[in-house]
Short mmCIF file of C-alpha atoms in Angstrom, two decimals:
data_model
loop_
_atom_site.label_atom_id
_atom_site.label_comp_id
_atom_site.label_asym_id
_atom_site.label_seq_id
_atom_site.Cartn_x
_atom_site.Cartn_y
_atom_site.Cartn_z
CA MET E 1 -56.95 -1.85 6.26
CA LYS E 2 -55.75 -3.63 3.13
CA PHE E 3 -54.03 -0.40 2.01
CA LYS E 4 -52.18 -0.03 5.31
CA LYS E 5 -51.01 -3.66 5.18
CA THR E 6 -49.80 -3.22 1.59
CA LEU E 7 -48.02 0.05 2.53
CA ALA E 8 -46.41 -1.62 5.55
CA ILE E 9 -45.14 -4.62 3.48
CA THR E 10 -43.83 -2.18 0.72
CA LEU E 11 -41.97 -0.09 3.32
CA VAL E 12 -40.43 -3.14 4.89
CA ALA E 13 -39.31 -4.42 1.45
CA VAL E 14 -37.86 -1.02 0.55
CA GLY E 15 -36.07 -0.91 3.93
CA ILE E 16 -34.54 -4.41 3.44
CA THR E 17 -33.48 -3.47 -0.16
CA VAL E 18 -31.87 -0.20 0.98
CA THR E 19 -30.15 -1.85 3.95
CA GLY E 20 -28.91 -4.61 1.61
CA TYR E 21 -27.55 -2.06 -0.91
CA ILE E 22 -25.80 -0.06 1.79
CA TYR E 23 -24.11 -3.21 3.20
CA ALA E 24 -23.15 -4.34 -0.35
CA ASP E 25 -21.75 -0.87 -1.08
CA SER E 26 -19.49 -1.03 2.04
CA GLN E 27 -17.74 -4.22 0.79
CA THR E 28 -14.37 -4.20 -0.93
CA LYS E 29 -13.29 -6.80 -3.47
CA THR E 30 -9.51 -7.25 -3.95
CA VAL E 31 -8.02 -7.84 -7.38
CA GLU E 32 -4.37 -8.57 -7.88
CA ILE E 33 -2.45 -7.01 -10.72
CA SER E 34 0.66 -8.68 -12.08
CA ALA E 35 3.19 -6.10 -12.92
CA MET E 36 6.27 -8.24 -13.54
CA SER E 37 8.13 -6.24 -10.93
CA VAL E 38 11.94 -6.19 -10.79
CA THR E 39 13.42 -8.67 -8.37
CA HIS E 40 16.88 -8.38 -6.92
CA LYS E 41 19.39 -11.13 -6.72
CA ASP E 42 20.91 -9.84 -3.46
CA LEU E 43 20.72 -6.95 -0.99
CA ASN E 44 23.54 -4.99 -2.74
CA GLU E 45 21.48 -4.91 -5.87
CA LEU E 46 18.40 -3.78 -3.93
CA GLU E 47 20.42 -1.05 -2.17
CA SER E 48 21.99 0.17 -5.39
CA ARG E 49 18.55 1.00 -6.74
CA SER E 50 17.52 2.87 -3.63
CA GLU E 51 18.28 6.33 -2.26
CA LEU E 52 16.74 5.98 1.20
CA ILE E 53 16.51 3.21 3.77
CA VAL E 54 14.49 4.12 6.82
CA THR E 55 12.38 2.77 9.66
CA GLY E 56 9.19 4.22 11.02
CA VAL E 57 5.43 4.02 11.24
CA PRO E 58 2.65 4.89 8.75
CA LEU E 59 0.42 7.69 10.00
CA ASP E 60 -2.44 8.01 7.48
CA SER E 61 -3.14 7.26 3.90
CA GLU E 62 -5.06 8.61 0.95
CA ASN E 63 -6.10 7.02 -2.29
CA HIS E 64 -4.57 8.55 -5.42
CA VAL E 65 -6.22 7.66 -8.73
CA VAL E 66 -5.94 9.57 -12.08
CA THR E 67 -8.25 8.57 -14.95
CA ASP E 68 -8.40 9.62 -18.54
CA GLU E 69 -11.54 11.11 -20.18
CA ASP E 70 -12.91 7.60 -20.82
CA GLY E 71 -12.55 6.62 -17.15
CA PHE E 72 -9.57 4.37 -17.57
CA VAL E 73 -6.99 4.40 -14.76
CA GLN E 74 -3.80 6.09 -15.82
CA GLU E 75 -2.08 5.91 -12.41
CA GLY E 76 -3.20 4.63 -9.08
CA PHE E 77 -1.49 4.16 -5.73
CA THR E 78 -1.99 4.95 -2.00
CA ILE E 79 -0.09 7.94 -0.64
CA THR E 80 0.95 7.09 2.94
CA SER E 81 2.44 9.59 5.38
CA PHE E 82 5.33 7.82 7.09
CA LYS E 83 7.02 9.12 10.27
CA ILE E 84 10.79 8.31 10.35
CA ASP E 85 12.25 6.87 13.50
CA GLY E 86 15.54 5.82 11.99
CA VAL E 87 17.60 6.70 8.80
CA TYR E 88 20.08 4.00 7.68
CA SER E 89 21.03 5.16 4.23
CA ASP E 90 20.29 8.51 2.63
CA LYS E 91 21.57 9.45 -0.81
CA MET E 92 18.91 12.11 -1.40
CA GLU E 93 19.58 15.80 -1.91
CA LYS E 94 17.21 16.84 0.84
CA LYS E 95 18.53 14.91 3.85
CA ILE E 96 15.94 13.07 5.85
CA LYS E 97 16.20 12.89 9.69
CA GLU E 98 14.49 11.15 12.55
CA GLY E 99 11.08 12.64 13.22
CA ASP E 100 10.54 13.73 9.58
CA ILE E 101 7.36 12.75 7.86
CA ILE E 102 7.69 11.65 4.27
CA LYS E 103 5.13 10.53 1.66
CA VAL E 104 5.35 6.96 0.28
CA ALA E 105 3.48 5.60 -2.72
CA GLU E 106 2.20 2.11 -1.84
CA PRO E 107 1.24 -0.01 -4.88
CA VAL E 108 -2.41 -0.37 -3.98
CA TYR E 109 -5.48 1.73 -4.85
CA THR E 110 -9.28 1.57 -4.60
CA ILE E 111 -11.93 2.45 -7.08
CA ASP E 112 -15.60 2.96 -6.28
CA ASN E 113 -17.81 0.75 -8.45
CA GLY E 114 -20.28 3.49 -9.11
CA LEU E 115 -23.95 2.33 -9.15
CA LYS E 116 -22.89 -1.28 -8.75
CA PRO E 117 -22.44 -1.72 -5.01
CA GLY E 118 -19.01 -1.90 -3.41
CA GLN E 119 -15.43 -0.94 -4.15
CA THR E 120 -12.56 -2.67 -5.88
CA GLU E 121 -9.06 -2.61 -4.38
CA PHE E 122 -6.30 -3.23 -6.88
CA VAL E 123 -3.09 -4.65 -5.43
CA ILE E 124 0.21 -4.87 -7.35
CA GLU E 125 1.94 -8.27 -6.88
CA ASP E 126 0.00 -9.23 -3.71
CA TYR E 127 1.51 -6.23 -1.90
CA LYS E 128 0.29 -5.82 1.72
CA LYS E 129 -0.63 -2.28 2.59
CA MET E 130 1.13 -0.94 5.75
CA LYS E 131 -0.89 -1.07 8.93
CA GLN E 132 -0.83 2.00 11.21
CA SER E 133 -0.12 -0.15 14.22
CA ASN E 134 3.05 -1.60 12.81
CA ARG E 135 6.68 -0.38 12.45
CA TYR E 136 8.39 -0.93 9.01
CA ILE E 137 11.76 -0.92 7.21
CA LEU E 138 11.33 0.82 3.83
CA VAL E 139 13.82 0.79 0.91
CA LEU E 140 12.85 3.81 -1.16
CA LYS E 141 13.70 6.05 -4.12
CA PRO E 142 12.10 9.30 -5.22
CA ASP E 143 9.18 9.13 -7.62
CA VAL E 144 10.03 10.38 -11.13
CA ASN E 145 6.74 12.35 -11.53
CA TYR E 146 6.14 13.68 -7.99
CA PRO E 147 9.23 15.21 -6.30
CA ASP E 148 7.80 14.96 -2.70
CA LEU E 149 6.81 11.25 -3.10
CA ASN E 150 8.93 8.17 -2.55
CA VAL E 151 8.31 4.76 -4.14
CA ILE E 152 9.14 1.37 -2.61
CA VAL E 153 11.98 -0.31 -4.46
CA GLY E 154 11.12 -3.79 -5.69
CA VAL E 155 7.46 -3.60 -4.47
CA LYS E 156 7.52 -6.19 -1.68
CA GLU E 157 11.28 -6.45 -1.51
CA GLY E 158 11.49 -2.88 -0.20
CA GLN E 159 8.89 -3.06 2.67
CA TYR E 160 9.20 -5.22 5.79
CA SER E 161 7.14 -5.12 9.00
CA LEU E 162 9.31 -5.16 12.10
CA ASP E 163 6.39 -6.34 14.26
CA SER E 164 5.80 -9.94 15.05
CA ASP E 165 2.38 -9.89 13.44
CA GLY E 166 3.80 -8.68 10.11
CA GLU E 167 2.13 -10.43 7.24
CA LYS E 168 4.04 -12.60 4.79
CA GLY E 169 3.10 -12.35 1.11
CA LEU E 170 2.92 -15.30 -1.12
CA PHE E 171 5.26 -14.74 -4.02
CA LEU E 172 8.10 -16.51 -5.78
CA VAL E 173 10.99 -14.65 -4.11
CA GLU E 174 9.61 -14.80 -0.57
CA ASP E 175 12.72 -16.58 0.78
CA GLU E 176 15.02 -14.02 -0.85
CA ALA E 177 12.84 -11.16 0.39
CA LYS E 178 12.88 -12.55 3.93
CA ASN E 179 16.63 -12.76 3.67
CA PHE E 180 16.77 -9.11 2.65
CA LYS E 181 14.81 -8.22 5.80
CA GLU E 182 17.21 -10.24 8.01
CA GLU E 183 20.19 -8.78 6.09
CA LEU E 184 18.95 -5.24 6.49
CA VAL E 185 18.32 -5.70 10.16
CA SER E 186 21.75 -7.23 10.69
CA LYS E 187 23.67 -4.78 8.44
CA TYR E 188 22.18 -1.63 9.93
CA ASN E 189 21.64 -3.01 13.50
CA ILE E 190 17.94 -2.14 13.31
CA LYS E 191 16.05 -2.71 16.50
#
């Protein structure tokens, strides 16, 4: 009887420990990375650095992380498939049209913590990852290393939610960036 009681207590303790680990492993901690990103004094400067201004919706995303032989991150970002519903400026060789799906590098990536439970999400300059339920304006240019990938110009200055529940980031040029959104919507008559 004593053996069965000890076994039952041990099994309950193991069950609680495993459940606790599984829960802890499902948690994600966010860490902000300061990258001293380029800010633009006005919309003309932002547009001059871009090759594509579009609206659309994100479809799906995949984490992209490259590490060296010691496990240090060499590059990290999220590759998001983005379905175009409007093209407002296109200086690219391969012309983009409504209905096309492009790949966008978002400045956020996630690393599994290994045996330590959980994951760590690294976010550049408090960037807010696009939500699949929202529609966005993106100011883009081609990535220098991956020809089929586009990067967001000016990190947060090149991504704006068109939905009323769009998140506002907390950064020094928020008023300017908000003006860029209003200026883009006005200039290109974006609905």
